Amino acid sequence: MKRFLSGDEAFAEGIRLACPDVISAYPITPQTVVVERLSEMVEDGSLDSEFIHVESEHSALSCAIGASAAGVRTFTATSSQGLLYMAEGLPYAAGGRFPVVMMNANRATALPWNIYGDQRDSLALLDTGWIQEYAADAQEALDMAVMSYYIAEHRDVSTPFMVNLDGFVLTHTYENVDIPDRERVREFLPPYETENCFDFEHPKNIGFSAGPETNFIFKYKEHRAFERAIHVIKEAERRFGELFGRKYTGLAEEYLTEDADYVIITLGTAAGLCRTIADELRREGVKAGVLRIRYMRPFPNEEIARALKNAKAAAVLEKDISFGNAGTVYVNVAAALQWAGVSTPLYDFVGGLGGKDITHADIRNIYESMGKGAPRVTFMGIGVE
Amino acid sequence: MAITAKNLDKNEYFYGHKACAGCGGSLAVRAALKVLGEKSAAVLPAGCMSAVGFNFPQLCFGNNAIISMFAGTASMLTGVEAGLRRRGIKDFHAVGFAGDGGTADIGIQALSGAIDRGDDIIYICYDNEAYMNTGIQKSGLTPFGARTTTTPAGKNIRGNIRPKKNMFEIAAAHDIPYAATATIGYINDFMEKVDKASRIKGTKYIHVIAPCPTGWGIPVDATVEAAREIVDCGLWYLAEYENGEFKINRDPGEFTDPAEYLKKQGRFKHLTDEDVDVIIKSRDKKWEKIRREWK
C-alpha cells in the first residue's frame, strides 16, 4: 500500500508493523510526530502496545531497559537534548545486551539552542555500544523501523539499535512510501525471544557489577557482537528483499564509485544532493562518485577502503565537528583508509550545522576543491573568520 | 493474618551479600522479600544494596533482580511491571529498593512520574540518612545537625543545617493509593506494611528507617535499637496514607529523651544543648500537627 508520509510518520508506520510491547517516550521536536502517531495507533487499537508516558528521556530509556529485562520488545524515540539526557542509559542498555530500538531525529545540540538538523547529537554518542544507522529517505526510515528489530534482537547480536533521521529534512518531508503487508512483516520478524530476562522458574540477577577480572570480557563480547551484526545485517536485507522487493546495501551505499576519481562520503539525506551533482559532473566529464555511510556502527571499513582505493581524492561531508580535531565521520573514514593502506588524500567538509542549508554550490565546491587540495577541515559557507 | 516468626517465609532471597556488619538496609531488603516471596522482580539502583549484592559472579538475590541507573529505580520498575504483564505473567511484585539519596534526591523525578502514572509497583526507600555507599555524604534525607563528610561539624557550621525532606508526605501529595513510614526497629510493622502494599493495586511507597552503623557512628549491634529509639523519642513516626487519609499507627504518648538517642551516635556528638532544643521543638511542632490532623 502506498501512502504520502513524512519521515516521522513513515517510521511510526514501521513501528506499528514491528509492534513493540512497550513504548516509552517523551516528546521533543522534531521527533514529536512519531510519539503522537503511535499514541493514536494505540488509541484506535491498530497497535497493541503499552504506551508509557514517562516524565523524561532518562526515564524513557530506563523504562525501556526494564521492559527489555522483563523479556519484551521495546521502543523509544528522541532527539538532541533528549538523547543527551538519556545518555547514561545508552551504554547501560548496550552493556546489559538489551535490544531496545530507538529512533533519533538528528538535531543540533544547545548552546545556542537550535531545533534544526545536524548530526552532532548521535555522533557524540557513537561509542556507547549502539548500532547506529542513518536513513536517507522516508522509505528507508520505515523499512529500518522493521529491520532494526530483526538485527538488534538476533541472538548473535543482542544489541540496541538507533535509527537516525535527519531532523526536518527527513522527519518532516513528505514522500510516497510503500507500507509492507502486516502478515508478511510477521513472516519477516519473529516474536522476540530471549533468555536475557527475568524468569520466575529460574530467577535471574541481571544488570550486575563486574570487577576488573571479568569486566573486559563483557566489553569484548559487546565488540564481537558488532562483528557478527555485519552478517546479520546482510541476512536481514536479503530476507527483506525477498519478501518486500526492496534492496538495501549493507553498511554503505555506493553511487558511481567504481571508476570515480573524486568521491564524497556522507551520511543521511545529504547523499541525495551529492548524487545529483555527481551525475552533473559526470556529464561534464568529471568522474565523481558518492559513498553514503548507512551504518556508523558497525562501521563500513572495508567498503570505504575499496571504494576510495583508486580515487584521486575523497572528502567527507558531515554535519558534525569534534572540536579541537576534525569531524567524527572524517576520523573514522581516515582510520579505515589507514588500516587498508589506502593513501587517497582525504578532506573534511563540515556543513549543515544547526540546520544550515547544504547547497548545490557547496557540493560542487567540495568536488572541485578536493582536486586542488583543500584545507584539512573546511567549515562550508562560514563567511566569517 | 499477621506476620510472625512462625509463618514467615523460611527461604532467603537476599543472602550471601557483602553488606557491613549491622547493616540496617540489608535487613529491610531481606525482610521485605520474605514477605513478597519468590514471585518478586526487584530493581535496585546504584547504592549500598546493589553494591553488596550484585558482584558477578557472586549474585545474592534468590528472586529476579536487576540494578537500575541511579535516577531510574521507579522508571525501570515501570518497564519491568509493564513487560512482565505483557508476557501474561500474573501475581508478581515489581519492587524497588532505593536508598535515601536514590529516592529523595536523584530519583525523585522518576518516582513522581511513576506515582503520577499509577504504575502497579512497590517502591521501598531504605533510609540510612546519607549517601553511605560513597562514604557518608549529605542527602536530602540527612537530618538536621548530622555530621557527614560533606557537612562536617566545625567551628562555623555544626553539621547539616537543613531538616529531612518529607518524602512520605511528598508521595502522599500525589494522592498515591498507599504510602507508609516504617522502621526496621519495628520489623513486624514494616513487614505488615509490605504485605498490605502487595495487595493494593497501583503505586505503593514505603519509607523505612534503616540505620547504618558505619555512617551513624554506633556499634554494629545497636542498629535495631537505634531504629526503635528514633520512633520512641518521636523523631520518626509510623504512619500510613490510604484512601486520601493520613493515619498514625503508633503514638508513644510520652516520648523518650531525644538527647539520649542523639548523643549515642557519633554523627551527633558535636550537638549542643541548644541544637538538641531546636530538634525537640521541631519534633513537637510535627507531632502537634499529627495529633491534630491525622487519624
XYZ file of C-alpha atoms in Angstrom:
680
model
C 0.000 0.000 0.000
C 1.363 3.434 -0.967
C 0.897 6.458 1.259
C 2.196 10.004 1.267
C 4.050 10.297 4.569
C 6.690 12.334 6.367
C 9.780 10.576 7.716
C 8.384 10.628 11.241
C 5.042 9.226 10.083
C 6.731 6.561 7.988
C 8.782 5.499 10.974
C 5.655 5.274 13.130
C 4.086 3.058 10.442
C 7.134 0.801 10.658
C 6.790 0.609 14.430
C 3.109 -0.316 14.046
C 4.268 -3.248 11.926
C 7.046 -4.268 14.342
C 4.547 -3.986 17.221
C 6.727 -3.470 20.302
C 5.109 -4.494 23.598
C 6.268 -1.410 25.436
C 6.774 2.101 24.066
C 8.179 4.697 26.447
C 8.893 8.100 25.018
C 8.975 11.776 25.825
C 8.187 14.454 23.246
C 10.874 16.592 21.642
C 10.969 18.446 18.324
C 11.429 17.092 15.638
C 10.637 13.601 16.948
C 7.208 14.535 18.352
C 5.147 13.378 15.377
C 6.344 9.802 15.946
C 5.020 9.624 19.513
C 1.797 11.370 18.518
C 1.118 8.879 15.725
C 1.982 5.918 17.941
C -0.378 7.217 20.652
C -3.158 7.460 18.065
C -2.467 3.927 16.854
C -2.656 2.626 20.421
C -5.880 4.567 20.942
C -7.566 3.269 17.773
C -6.485 -0.280 18.528
C -4.326 -0.740 15.430
C -1.204 -1.030 17.606
C -1.269 -3.373 20.590
C 1.438 -1.731 22.684
C 1.723 -0.382 26.186
C 2.382 3.355 25.712
C 4.054 4.748 28.813
C 4.002 8.497 29.377
C 7.358 8.910 31.047
C 8.334 12.201 32.633
C 11.734 12.486 30.917
C 14.018 10.911 28.344
C 16.137 9.420 31.105
C 13.071 7.573 32.305
C 12.091 6.708 28.723
C 15.214 4.652 28.237
C 15.288 3.387 31.826
C 11.733 2.110 31.348
C 12.585 0.515 28.003
C 15.553 -1.263 29.596
C 13.292 -2.510 32.397
C 10.748 -3.836 29.913
C 13.503 -5.480 27.886
C 14.794 -7.099 31.092
C 11.254 -8.401 31.575
C 11.613 -10.057 28.166
C 9.556 -7.974 25.745
C 10.098 -5.867 22.621
C 10.608 -2.169 23.345
C 10.745 1.149 21.545
C 11.691 4.706 22.392
C 12.312 7.829 20.330
C 14.090 11.085 20.991
C 16.319 13.829 19.605
C 19.198 16.105 20.525
C 18.911 17.307 24.149
C 16.689 14.333 24.881
C 19.274 11.917 23.558
C 21.920 13.591 25.674
C 19.636 13.484 28.720
C 19.216 9.722 28.314
C 22.901 9.268 27.526
C 23.573 7.414 30.783
C 21.192 4.742 29.594
C 22.904 4.128 26.273
C 25.929 2.137 27.463
C 23.619 0.698 30.125
C 21.272 -0.840 27.558
C 24.225 -1.951 25.440
C 26.174 -3.475 28.323
C 23.072 -5.315 29.507
C 22.599 -6.556 25.910
C 19.042 -5.229 25.793
C 17.958 -4.851 22.141
C 15.994 -1.639 22.602
C 15.207 0.133 19.327
C 15.296 3.919 19.280
C 14.514 6.474 16.630
C 16.624 9.597 16.921
C 15.697 12.709 14.997
C 19.113 14.248 14.345
C 19.103 17.788 15.708
C 21.653 20.363 16.828
C 22.647 20.454 20.486
C 22.464 23.573 22.678
C 24.023 26.071 23.255
C 22.999 28.054 21.259
C 19.542 26.499 21.174
C 18.528 25.258 17.763
C 15.850 22.796 16.736
C 17.133 22.100 13.225
C 19.040 19.194 11.923
C 22.667 18.293 12.357
C 24.254 15.071 13.476
C 26.231 16.176 16.484
C 23.758 14.527 18.891
C 24.110 10.905 17.791
C 27.739 11.147 16.661
C 28.716 12.396 20.125
C 27.337 9.094 21.422
C 28.912 6.838 18.832
C 30.933 4.932 21.429
C 28.042 3.894 23.668
C 27.595 0.430 22.179
C 24.544 1.020 19.988
C 24.216 0.062 16.364
C 23.767 3.356 14.501
C 22.020 3.589 11.153
C 21.333 6.811 9.217
C 18.309 6.713 6.919
C 18.294 8.715 3.700
C 14.574 8.821 2.927
C 11.177 8.033 4.428
C 11.006 4.586 2.838
C 14.310 3.596 4.362
C 13.111 5.016 7.705
C 10.038 2.789 7.625
C 11.961 -0.258 6.491
C 14.591 0.288 9.179
C 11.887 0.500 11.866
C 11.124 -3.114 10.961
C 14.599 -4.368 10.075
C 16.228 -2.842 13.168
C 14.325 -5.297 15.380
C 15.413 -8.270 13.313
C 19.052 -7.230 13.668
C 19.005 -5.972 17.281
C 17.088 -8.968 18.650
C 19.023 -11.593 16.708
C 20.684 -13.970 19.150
C 24.093 -13.341 17.613
C 23.717 -9.599 18.110
C 21.503 -8.739 21.119
C 22.496 -5.093 20.905
C 20.421 -1.899 20.997
C 19.755 -0.140 17.708
C 19.473 3.585 16.938
C 17.918 4.631 13.650
C 18.742 8.247 12.809
C 16.586 10.533 10.679
C 17.825 13.988 9.689
C 15.740 16.498 11.639
C 13.093 18.214 9.482
C 14.839 17.402 6.190
C 13.714 13.814 6.653
C 11.428 13.808 9.701
C 9.094 16.447 8.240
C 9.424 15.939 4.489
C 6.652 14.043 2.710
C 7.258 11.269 0.213
C 5.392 8.398 -1.337
C 6.074 5.420 0.878
C 5.218 1.777 0.407
C 3.828 0.173 3.566
C 4.538 -3.548 3.697
C 1.799 -6.039 4.353
C 1.377 -6.831 8.052
C 1.259 -10.588 7.600
C 4.444 -10.588 5.585
C 6.163 -8.469 8.232
C 5.182 -11.145 10.753
C 6.852 -13.655 8.484
C 9.988 -11.488 8.363
C 10.156 -10.560 12.027
C 9.705 -13.371 14.553
C 8.409 -12.555 18.064
C 11.154 -11.505 20.480
C 12.526 -14.464 22.365
C 15.401 -14.205 24.786
C 16.994 -15.794 27.806
C 18.363 -12.405 28.847
C 15.350 -11.654 31.007
C 13.578 -12.343 34.268
C 12.316 -15.860 34.705
C 10.154 -17.000 37.623
C 11.062 -20.655 37.117
C 14.780 -19.890 37.239
C 15.167 -16.459 38.855
C 17.958 -14.323 37.469
C 20.123 -11.494 38.674
C 20.864 -9.378 35.631
C 22.428 -5.978 35.161
C 25.109 -6.643 37.763
C 28.587 -5.359 38.663
C 31.723 -6.945 37.224
C 35.167 -6.147 38.623
C 38.483 -5.799 36.814
C 38.888 -9.562 36.331
C 35.704 -10.006 34.316
C 34.610 -6.557 33.153
C 36.733 -6.533 29.996
C 35.326 -9.923 28.972
C 31.831 -8.426 28.867
C 33.144 -5.480 26.866
C 34.938 -7.801 24.438
C 31.686 -9.712 23.946
C 29.912 -6.473 23.061
C 32.588 -5.730 20.484
C 32.294 -9.216 18.987
C 28.536 -8.785 18.687
C 29.137 -5.875 16.314
C 31.313 -8.072 14.114
C 28.517 -10.637 13.976
C 25.994 -7.867 13.343
C 27.612 -7.253 9.938
C 26.483 -10.726 8.830
C 23.075 -10.383 10.417
C 22.525 -7.052 8.635
C 23.257 -8.780 5.309
C 20.948 -11.647 6.178
C 18.169 -9.233 7.237
C 18.484 -7.293 3.984
C 18.456 -10.436 1.871
C 15.307 -11.714 3.551
C 13.708 -8.279 3.461
C 14.463 -8.018 -0.266
C 12.925 -11.426 -0.943
C 9.732 -10.562 0.916
C 9.263 -6.921 0.013
C 11.319 -6.395 -3.126
C 13.429 -3.546 -1.776
C 17.177 -3.932 -1.788
C 19.485 -2.433 0.792
C 23.217 -2.402 0.510
C 24.604 -3.173 3.942
C 26.840 -0.825 5.864
C 27.307 1.603 2.959
C 25.616 2.577 -0.266
C 27.829 3.403 -3.218
C 26.981 5.520 -6.231
C 29.311 5.584 -9.249
C 32.317 4.878 -7.058
C 33.758 2.072 -9.170
C 35.744 4.304 -11.511
C 35.412 7.577 -9.592
C 38.315 9.996 -9.327
C 36.561 12.076 -6.703
C 34.295 10.664 -4.017
C 32.190 12.353 -1.371
C 31.471 10.287 1.734
C 28.453 11.381 3.739
C 25.552 10.302 5.982
C 21.797 10.513 5.662
C 19.831 12.810 3.365
C 22.814 14.820 2.121
C 23.692 11.858 -0.100
C 20.736 12.619 -2.391
C 22.035 16.022 -3.395
C 25.553 14.637 -3.751
C 24.255 12.037 -6.240
C 22.531 14.714 -8.329
C 25.754 16.688 -8.559
C 27.826 13.591 -9.265
C 25.542 13.000 -12.271
C 26.004 16.601 -13.324
C 29.785 16.383 -13.074
C 29.817 13.093 -14.956
C 28.067 14.868 -17.835
C 30.872 17.439 -17.708
C 33.468 14.694 -17.879
C 34.454 14.609 -14.200
C 34.373 11.141 -12.697
C 32.503 11.876 -9.472
C 31.074 9.317 -7.019
C 29.251 9.176 -3.688
C 29.566 6.787 -0.784
C 26.762 7.018 1.741
C 27.643 5.508 5.093
C 24.465 3.791 6.285
C 25.899 2.324 9.453
C 28.308 4.315 11.617
C 28.399 1.237 13.899
C 29.320 -1.343 12.801
C 31.485 0.804 10.544
C 31.976 0.003 6.821
C 35.783 -0.073 6.940
C 36.194 -2.468 4.027
C 33.613 -0.834 1.792
C 35.234 2.570 2.266
C 38.763 1.329 1.603
C 37.627 -0.491 -1.534
C 35.639 2.452 -2.876
C 38.391 5.003 -2.292
C 41.396 2.889 -3.277
C 41.661 4.169 -6.841
C 40.246 7.652 -6.318
C 42.460 10.720 -6.787
C 40.887 12.381 -3.735
C 37.962 11.986 -1.396
C 36.092 14.244 1.000
C 33.848 13.631 3.955
C 30.788 15.857 4.140
C 29.407 15.806 7.662
C 27.017 17.734 9.887
C 29.328 17.358 12.817
C 32.577 18.605 14.302
C 34.645 17.221 17.156
C 36.087 20.499 18.402
C 39.855 20.570 18.509
C 40.166 17.904 15.839
C 38.090 17.100 12.755
C 34.589 15.718 12.351
C 33.884 12.294 13.813
C 32.969 10.798 10.448
C 36.261 12.002 8.967
C 38.290 10.422 11.755
C 36.525 7.101 11.231
C 36.949 7.169 7.454
C 40.618 8.128 7.798
C 41.189 5.133 10.076
C 39.546 2.833 7.516
C 41.963 4.064 4.843
C 44.971 3.806 7.142
C 44.163 0.194 8.080
C 43.815 -0.765 4.446
C 46.971 1.084 3.401
C 44.992 3.359 1.076
C 46.731 6.701 0.625
C 43.987 8.603 -1.205
C 44.033 12.197 0.100
C 41.031 12.752 2.356
C 39.476 16.087 3.286
C 36.814 17.066 5.774
C 33.948 19.412 4.981
C 31.758 20.446 7.878
C 28.361 21.759 6.858
C 24.731 21.917 7.822
C 25.362 22.689 11.489
C 22.205 23.964 13.159
C 20.233 23.194 10.009
C 22.157 25.490 7.634
C 21.320 24.536 4.080
C 23.847 22.489 2.181
C 23.521 23.912 -1.305
C 24.158 22.730 -4.803
C 27.115 25.140 -4.957
C 28.515 23.758 -1.675
C 28.664 20.230 -3.069
C 30.174 21.331 -6.394
C 32.754 23.244 -4.396
C 33.678 20.110 -2.440
C 34.276 18.136 -5.642
C 36.268 20.984 -7.161
C 38.415 21.840 -4.176
C 39.358 18.275 -3.257
C 41.088 18.026 -6.622
C 43.189 21.062 -5.777
C 43.963 20.148 -2.182
C 41.635 21.712 0.362
C 42.492 22.632 3.956
C 42.240 19.693 6.316
C 38.925 20.851 7.799
C 36.693 23.283 5.910
C 33.647 24.894 7.501
C 31.443 25.357 4.464
C 29.945 28.753 3.728
C 31.000 30.181 7.036
C 31.590 33.664 5.629
C 33.429 34.881 8.749
C 36.936 34.455 10.084
C -3.117 -12.784 59.012
C -0.397 -11.093 60.993
C 3.174 -11.915 60.032
C 5.023 -13.720 62.807
C 8.337 -15.516 63.136
C 6.356 -18.745 62.742
C 4.628 -18.083 59.450
C 7.422 -16.030 57.875
C 8.897 -17.490 54.667
C 11.926 -19.607 55.631
C 13.548 -19.011 52.261
C 16.215 -16.366 51.972
C 16.071 -14.040 48.968
C 18.922 -11.724 49.889
C 21.716 -13.840 51.192
C 25.491 -14.077 50.937
C 25.928 -10.381 50.234
C 28.784 -8.194 51.335
C 26.953 -5.647 53.472
C 28.749 -4.246 56.514
C 28.110 -5.809 59.911
C 24.916 -4.451 61.423
C 23.589 -3.091 58.123
C 20.017 -1.885 58.500
C 19.359 -1.607 54.771
C 20.108 -5.267 54.103
C 17.713 -6.228 56.903
C 14.951 -4.176 55.283
C 15.533 -5.819 51.891
C 15.736 -9.292 53.387
C 12.542 -8.878 55.427
C 10.557 -7.292 52.590
C 11.495 -10.072 50.167
C 10.461 -12.710 52.691
C 7.038 -11.085 52.657
C 6.833 -10.680 48.870
C 8.306 -14.091 48.107
C 9.744 -15.727 45.032
C 7.419 -14.015 42.577
C 9.247 -10.758 43.020
C 11.210 -8.820 40.447
C 13.440 -6.420 42.348
C 15.007 -3.244 41.000
C 17.853 -1.657 42.933
C 19.672 1.454 41.795
C 23.332 2.175 42.282
C 23.758 2.307 46.057
C 24.643 0.173 49.055
C 22.363 -2.791 48.375
C 23.308 -3.143 44.726
C 26.985 -2.660 45.560
C 26.911 -5.504 48.090
C 24.514 -7.848 46.303
C 25.430 -7.962 42.628
C 29.144 -8.679 42.340
C 29.462 -11.044 39.412
C 29.729 -13.973 39.801
C 28.540 -13.637 43.420
C 24.897 -12.702 42.823
C 22.867 -12.646 46.003
C 19.202 -12.350 45.120
C 17.141 -15.519 45.240
C 14.461 -13.793 43.177
C 14.717 -11.925 39.882
C 16.697 -8.743 40.376
C 18.464 -6.037 38.392
C 20.482 -2.894 39.082
C 18.943 0.264 37.647
C 20.541 3.573 36.866
C 20.838 5.723 39.968
C 17.972 8.020 38.969
C 15.975 5.239 37.391
C 14.576 2.948 40.089
C 10.947 3.927 39.551
C 11.129 4.220 35.751
C 12.781 0.827 35.446
C 10.151 -0.654 37.768
C 7.527 0.752 35.409
C 9.161 -1.036 32.480
C 9.615 -4.287 34.402
C 5.983 -4.283 35.510
C 4.675 -3.495 32.022
C 6.954 -6.086 30.422
C 6.058 -8.912 32.793
C 2.363 -8.094 32.445
C 2.700 -8.144 28.657
C 4.188 -11.616 28.925
C 0.977 -12.691 30.588
C 2.610 -13.258 33.961
C 0.235 -12.762 36.873
C 0.531 -12.217 40.612
C 4.076 -10.941 40.623
C 5.531 -7.999 42.533
C 7.674 -5.357 40.891
C 9.522 -3.983 43.899
C 12.202 -1.329 44.148
C 14.683 -0.785 46.957
C 16.383 2.578 46.789
C 18.322 4.479 49.401
C 17.584 7.966 50.672
C 19.713 9.697 48.049
C 18.382 7.470 45.288
C 14.854 8.371 46.362
C 14.700 11.896 47.734
C 17.434 13.415 45.560
C 18.384 11.913 42.211
C 15.424 9.543 41.882
C 12.559 11.808 42.932
C 11.589 12.825 39.396
C 11.206 9.241 38.180
C 9.382 8.301 41.392
C 6.962 11.201 40.953
C 6.382 10.124 37.340
C 5.596 6.551 38.338
C 3.170 7.601 41.090
C 1.551 10.041 38.670
C 1.011 7.224 36.166
C -0.332 4.955 38.875
C 2.038 2.154 37.909
C 1.473 -1.062 39.829
C 4.762 -1.141 41.721
C 6.061 -1.198 45.282
C 8.765 1.358 45.959
C 10.674 0.924 49.205
C 13.043 3.644 50.316
C 15.546 2.334 52.842
C 16.622 5.475 54.590
C 20.020 5.478 56.287
C 20.069 9.253 56.174
C 23.109 9.888 53.972
C 24.997 8.635 50.909
C 26.572 5.737 52.763
C 27.825 3.776 49.771
C 30.145 6.600 48.761
C 31.238 7.211 52.335
C 28.659 9.249 54.274
C 27.781 12.372 52.301
C 24.709 14.511 52.993
C 21.492 13.607 51.173
C 18.081 15.257 51.168
C 17.145 12.892 53.991
C 20.069 13.645 56.282
C 18.550 15.045 59.491
C 19.291 18.433 60.993
C 22.552 18.506 62.878
C 24.063 15.314 61.472
C 27.738 15.319 60.648
C 28.556 13.826 57.281
C 31.715 14.066 55.218
C 30.156 16.900 53.217
C 28.538 18.568 56.219
C 31.461 18.496 58.624
C 30.845 19.727 62.159
C 33.294 22.530 62.778
C 33.516 25.881 64.481
C 31.449 27.665 61.835
C 28.864 25.117 60.789
C 27.668 22.360 63.083
C 26.856 19.649 60.594
C 23.792 19.560 58.330
C 21.747 22.740 58.682
C 18.615 21.523 56.861
C 15.842 19.189 58.059
C 14.912 15.925 56.296
C 12.859 16.256 53.140
C 9.374 14.927 53.865
C 9.217 12.091 51.337
C 6.223 10.362 52.925
C 4.018 13.408 52.514
C 5.501 14.200 49.102
C 4.437 10.724 47.970
C 1.026 11.226 49.606
C 0.581 14.585 47.875
C 0.385 12.640 44.584
C -2.730 11.004 46.058
C -0.909 7.688 45.913
C -3.049 4.616 46.735
C -0.766 3.655 49.615
C 2.185 5.225 51.409
C 3.664 4.292 54.745
C 6.540 5.017 57.042
C 8.295 2.255 58.945
C 11.489 1.337 60.707
C 13.475 -1.865 60.862
C 13.307 -1.382 64.650
C 9.654 -2.406 64.467
C 10.111 -5.049 61.838
C 6.649 -6.615 62.140
C 5.030 -3.280 61.457
C 7.304 -2.897 58.412
C 6.593 -6.384 57.089
C 2.870 -5.960 57.556
C 3.012 -2.730 55.592
C 4.888 -4.516 52.799
C 2.268 -7.236 52.872
C -0.537 -4.683 52.762
C 1.169 -2.849 49.885
C 1.432 -6.121 47.944
C -2.362 -6.433 47.995
C -3.094 -2.907 46.781
C -3.326 -2.028 43.077
C -1.339 0.979 41.852
C 1.762 2.645 43.208
C 2.855 1.954 46.767
C 5.568 3.837 48.652
C 7.117 2.623 51.905
C 9.763 4.664 53.665
C 11.720 2.557 56.136
C 14.366 3.865 58.527
C 17.405 1.598 58.255
C 20.338 2.721 60.409
C 23.898 2.416 59.146
C 26.363 1.760 61.993
C 29.253 2.933 59.834
C 27.639 6.249 58.970
C 25.811 6.877 62.207
C 28.731 6.060 64.475
C 27.005 3.379 66.520
C 28.117 -0.161 67.445
C 27.225 -2.849 64.892
C 24.869 -4.490 67.384
C 22.953 -1.245 68.027
C 21.187 -0.973 64.647
C 17.824 -2.320 65.698
C 17.905 -0.444 68.995
C 18.609 2.866 67.225
C 15.842 2.108 64.725
C 13.440 1.696 67.651
C 14.595 4.680 69.655
C 14.100 7.044 66.729
C 10.383 6.225 66.898
C 10.186 6.104 70.675
C 11.703 9.579 71.021
C 9.380 10.947 68.339
C 11.974 11.885 65.716
C 10.366 9.402 63.341
C 6.834 8.126 63.269
C 4.948 5.095 61.991
C 2.141 6.222 59.744
C 0.111 5.378 56.665
C -1.611 7.274 53.909
C -4.526 5.431 52.371
C -7.792 6.435 50.710
C -6.756 10.072 50.969
C -6.288 9.943 54.744
C -3.257 10.046 56.998
C -3.181 7.655 59.901
C -0.668 7.476 62.744
C -0.057 3.861 63.709
C 1.804 4.358 66.927
C 1.656 7.351 69.231
C 4.162 6.755 72.020
C 2.279 9.281 74.149
C 5.258 10.214 76.215
C 8.469 10.340 74.227
C 11.813 9.093 75.407
C 14.533 11.742 75.522
C 15.849 12.591 72.021
C 19.113 13.757 73.560
C 19.756 10.187 74.588
C 19.087 8.921 71.078
C 21.274 11.606 69.557
C 24.212 11.506 71.947
C 24.815 7.792 71.388
C 25.594 8.467 67.769
C 28.946 9.686 66.506
C 27.283 11.851 63.891
C 25.502 13.916 66.556
C 28.285 14.011 69.179
C 29.022 17.661 68.496
C 25.465 18.899 69.100
C 24.996 21.468 71.871
C 22.007 21.588 74.195
C 20.677 24.436 72.052
C 20.897 22.245 68.940
C 19.001 19.494 70.727
C 16.371 22.042 71.704
C 15.925 23.003 68.065
C 15.411 19.312 67.228
C 12.909 18.840 70.053
C 10.944 21.949 69.074
C 10.697 20.791 65.504
C 9.586 17.333 66.688
C 6.889 18.818 68.892
C 5.604 21.015 66.095
C 5.306 17.987 63.812
C 3.585 15.858 66.433
C 1.162 18.620 67.319
C 0.059 18.607 63.685
C -0.014 14.799 63.506
C -2.168 14.537 66.639
C -4.434 17.306 65.465
C -4.925 16.282 61.844
C -4.142 12.578 61.400
C -6.374 9.746 62.487
